[in-house]
Amino acid sequence: MSITLKDLAVLEGTAEQALSPEVFDSLLDRAIARELAFQVAKAQQVALTPEQQERLKKMRAALEQSRPGVTYLSQADPSRLAPDKVDFELRDAAGQMLQANLAAKAGLPSPFVNAERVQQYFSEHQTEYGPLPATPAEREAAWGRIDADIRAKISPEVQAEYKRALQTYIEQLKSAAQIRRTKPSA
């Protein structure tokens, strides 16, 4: 499969001439990762969940709705996003969702803080929080505040771990796919 400029982004007019090499490389990496996600998901029979499919339907509805005072480049209705832009955004979102599903199937850590991580952090930093109250209602309320505080503290670290693991996974997929980059013919 070939990835062309239209697979990188929906560009208007001469916008492709304005792409810096860094932006181009970033968009190309994202397009490759997206297409790999579709191909690997198909090969491994990994699909979008019903919740993800519903999210895409809602996203389509939101993208297609008119926005008074906002001008897009749709010939039919200048207050609507152009159909090719809607399709691109939905394909990109679906690719990201499939990528997350594949990552979970491959055993990558969750990008979200789970109860186990909260408990581990609390155990290691119990002196920061002091003893929990004895009565169940006060204990539950105190734990709710502590849980929220810990999640806020460790969420950036958990997200960074996930991003590193996902990048490694994507690089493995790219390597297995034997991707070749060729210059476009003039």
Coordinates of C-alpha atoms in Angstrom, one line a residue:
M1 CA 0.0 0.0 0.0
S2 CA 1.2 3.5 -0.8
I3 CA 0.6 6.5 1.5
T4 CA 0.1 9.7 -0.4
L5 CA -0.1 13.4 0.7
K6 CA -3.9 13.1 1.1
D7 CA -3.4 10.4 3.7
L8 CA -1.3 12.8 5.8
A9 CA -3.9 15.6 6.2
V10 CA -6.6 17.3 4.3
L11 CA -4.7 20.3 2.9
E12 CA -6.3 23.3 1.3
G13 CA -4.9 25.0 -1.8
T14 CA -1.1 25.4 -1.6
A15 CA -0.9 24.3 2.0
E16 CA 1.3 21.3 1.0
Q17 CA 4.0 23.7 0.0
A18 CA 4.0 25.2 3.5
L19 CA 4.7 21.9 5.3
S20 CA 8.0 22.0 7.1
P21 CA 10.1 18.8 7.0
E22 CA 9.4 18.2 10.7
V23 CA 5.6 18.6 10.2
F24 CA 5.7 16.4 7.1
D25 CA 7.7 13.7 9.0
S26 CA 5.3 13.8 11.9
L27 CA 2.2 13.5 9.7
L28 CA 3.8 10.7 7.7
D29 CA 4.7 8.8 10.9
R30 CA 1.1 9.2 12.1
A31 CA -0.3 8.0 8.7
I32 CA 2.0 5.0 8.7
A33 CA 1.0 4.1 12.3
R34 CA -2.7 4.5 11.3
E35 CA -2.5 2.3 8.3
L36 CA -0.5 -0.3 10.2
A37 CA -3.2 -0.3 12.8
F38 CA -5.8 -1.0 10.2
Q39 CA -3.8 -3.8 8.6
V40 CA -2.7 -5.5 11.8
A41 CA -6.2 -5.2 13.3
K42 CA -7.6 -6.9 10.2
A43 CA -4.9 -9.6 10.3
Q44 CA -5.5 -10.2 14.1
Q45 CA -9.2 -9.9 13.8
V46 CA -9.3 -6.9 16.2
A47 CA -12.3 -4.7 15.8
L48 CA -13.7 -1.5 17.3
T49 CA -15.8 -2.1 20.3
P50 CA -19.5 -1.1 20.2
E51 CA -18.6 1.9 22.5
Q52 CA -15.9 3.0 20.0
Q53 CA -18.3 2.7 17.1
E54 CA -20.8 4.8 19.0
R55 CA -18.2 7.4 19.7
L56 CA -17.4 7.6 16.0
K57 CA -21.1 8.0 15.1
K58 CA -21.3 10.9 17.6
M59 CA -18.0 12.4 16.3
R60 CA -19.4 12.3 12.7
A61 CA -22.6 14.0 13.8
A62 CA -20.6 16.7 15.6
L63 CA -18.3 17.2 12.7
E64 CA -21.1 17.4 10.2
Q65 CA -23.3 19.8 12.1
S66 CA -23.5 23.4 11.0
R67 CA -21.6 26.0 13.0
P68 CA -23.0 29.5 12.5
G69 CA -20.4 32.1 12.1
V70 CA -17.7 29.5 11.2
T71 CA -16.6 29.2 7.6
Y72 CA -15.2 25.9 6.2
L73 CA -14.5 25.0 2.6
S74 CA -17.6 22.9 1.9
Q75 CA -19.2 24.0 -1.4
A76 CA -22.7 22.9 -0.4
D77 CA -22.7 24.7 3.0
P78 CA -19.8 27.0 4.0
S79 CA -20.7 26.5 7.7
R80 CA -20.1 22.8 7.5
L81 CA -16.8 20.9 7.5
A82 CA -16.0 19.6 4.0
P83 CA -16.9 15.9 3.6
D84 CA -13.3 14.8 2.8
K85 CA -12.2 16.5 6.1
V86 CA -14.9 14.7 8.0
D87 CA -13.9 11.3 6.5
F88 CA -10.2 12.0 7.2
E89 CA -10.9 12.9 10.9
L90 CA -13.1 9.8 11.4
R91 CA -10.5 7.5 9.7
D92 CA -7.8 9.0 11.9
A93 CA -9.9 8.5 15.1
A94 CA -10.7 4.9 14.1
G95 CA -7.1 4.2 13.5
Q96 CA -6.2 5.6 17.0
M97 CA -8.9 3.5 18.6
L98 CA -7.7 0.3 16.8
Q99 CA -4.1 1.1 17.8
A100 CA -5.3 1.3 21.4
N101 CA -7.1 -2.1 21.1
L102 CA -4.1 -3.7 19.5
A103 CA -1.8 -2.3 22.3
A104 CA -4.1 -3.7 24.9
K105 CA -4.2 -7.1 23.2
A106 CA -0.4 -7.0 23.0
G107 CA -0.3 -6.5 26.8
L108 CA 0.8 -2.9 26.9
P109 CA 0.1 -1.1 30.2
S110 CA -3.0 0.9 30.4
P111 CA -2.7 4.7 29.8
F112 CA -4.9 5.2 32.8
V113 CA -4.1 5.1 36.5
N114 CA -5.7 2.0 38.0
A115 CA -6.7 1.2 41.6
E116 CA -3.6 -1.0 42.0
R117 CA -1.2 1.9 41.1
V118 CA -3.1 4.2 43.5
Q119 CA -2.8 1.7 46.3
Q120 CA 0.9 1.1 45.6
Y121 CA 1.6 4.9 45.7
F122 CA -0.4 5.3 48.9
S123 CA 1.5 2.5 50.5
E124 CA 4.8 4.1 49.5
H125 CA 3.8 7.6 50.6
Q126 CA 1.4 6.9 53.5
T127 CA 3.2 9.5 55.7
E128 CA 2.1 12.2 53.4
Y129 CA -1.5 11.4 53.9
G130 CA -1.6 10.4 57.6
P131 CA -3.9 7.7 59.0
L132 CA -7.3 7.2 57.6
P133 CA -10.3 8.0 59.8
A134 CA -11.9 5.1 61.7
T135 CA -15.6 5.6 60.8
P136 CA -16.6 4.1 57.5
A137 CA -18.2 7.3 56.1
E138 CA -15.2 9.5 57.0
R139 CA -12.8 6.9 55.8
E140 CA -14.6 6.6 52.4
A141 CA -14.7 10.4 52.0
A142 CA -11.0 10.7 53.0
W143 CA -10.0 7.9 50.6
G144 CA -11.9 9.6 47.8
R145 CA -9.8 12.8 48.2
I146 CA -6.6 10.8 48.5
D147 CA -7.5 8.7 45.5
A148 CA -8.1 11.8 43.4
D149 CA -4.9 13.4 44.6
I150 CA -2.8 10.4 43.8
R151 CA -4.3 9.9 40.4
A152 CA -3.6 13.6 39.6
K153 CA 0.0 13.1 40.8
I154 CA 0.9 9.9 38.9
S155 CA -1.2 10.3 35.8
P156 CA 1.6 12.1 33.8
E157 CA 4.0 9.3 34.7
V158 CA 1.5 6.6 33.7
Q159 CA 0.8 8.4 30.4
A160 CA 4.5 8.7 29.6
E161 CA 5.0 5.0 30.3
Y162 CA 2.2 4.2 28.0
K163 CA 3.5 6.5 25.2
R164 CA 6.9 4.9 25.4
A165 CA 5.5 1.4 25.3
L166 CA 3.2 2.3 22.5
Q167 CA 6.0 3.9 20.5
T168 CA 8.1 0.7 20.9
Y169 CA 5.1 -1.4 19.8
I170 CA 4.5 0.8 16.8
E171 CA 8.2 0.6 15.9
Q172 CA 8.1 -3.2 16.1
L173 CA 5.0 -3.2 13.8
K174 CA 6.9 -0.9 11.3
S175 CA 9.9 -3.1 11.4
A176 CA 7.9 -6.2 10.7
A177 CA 6.0 -4.4 7.9
Q178 CA 9.3 -3.6 6.1
I179 CA 8.2 -0.1 5.2
R180 CA 10.0 1.6 2.3
R181 CA 10.0 5.3 1.8
T182 CA 10.3 6.4 -1.8
K183 CA 10.5 9.8 -3.4
P184 CA 7.4 10.8 -5.4
S185 CA 7.9 10.7 -9.2
A186 CA 7.8 14.1 -10.9

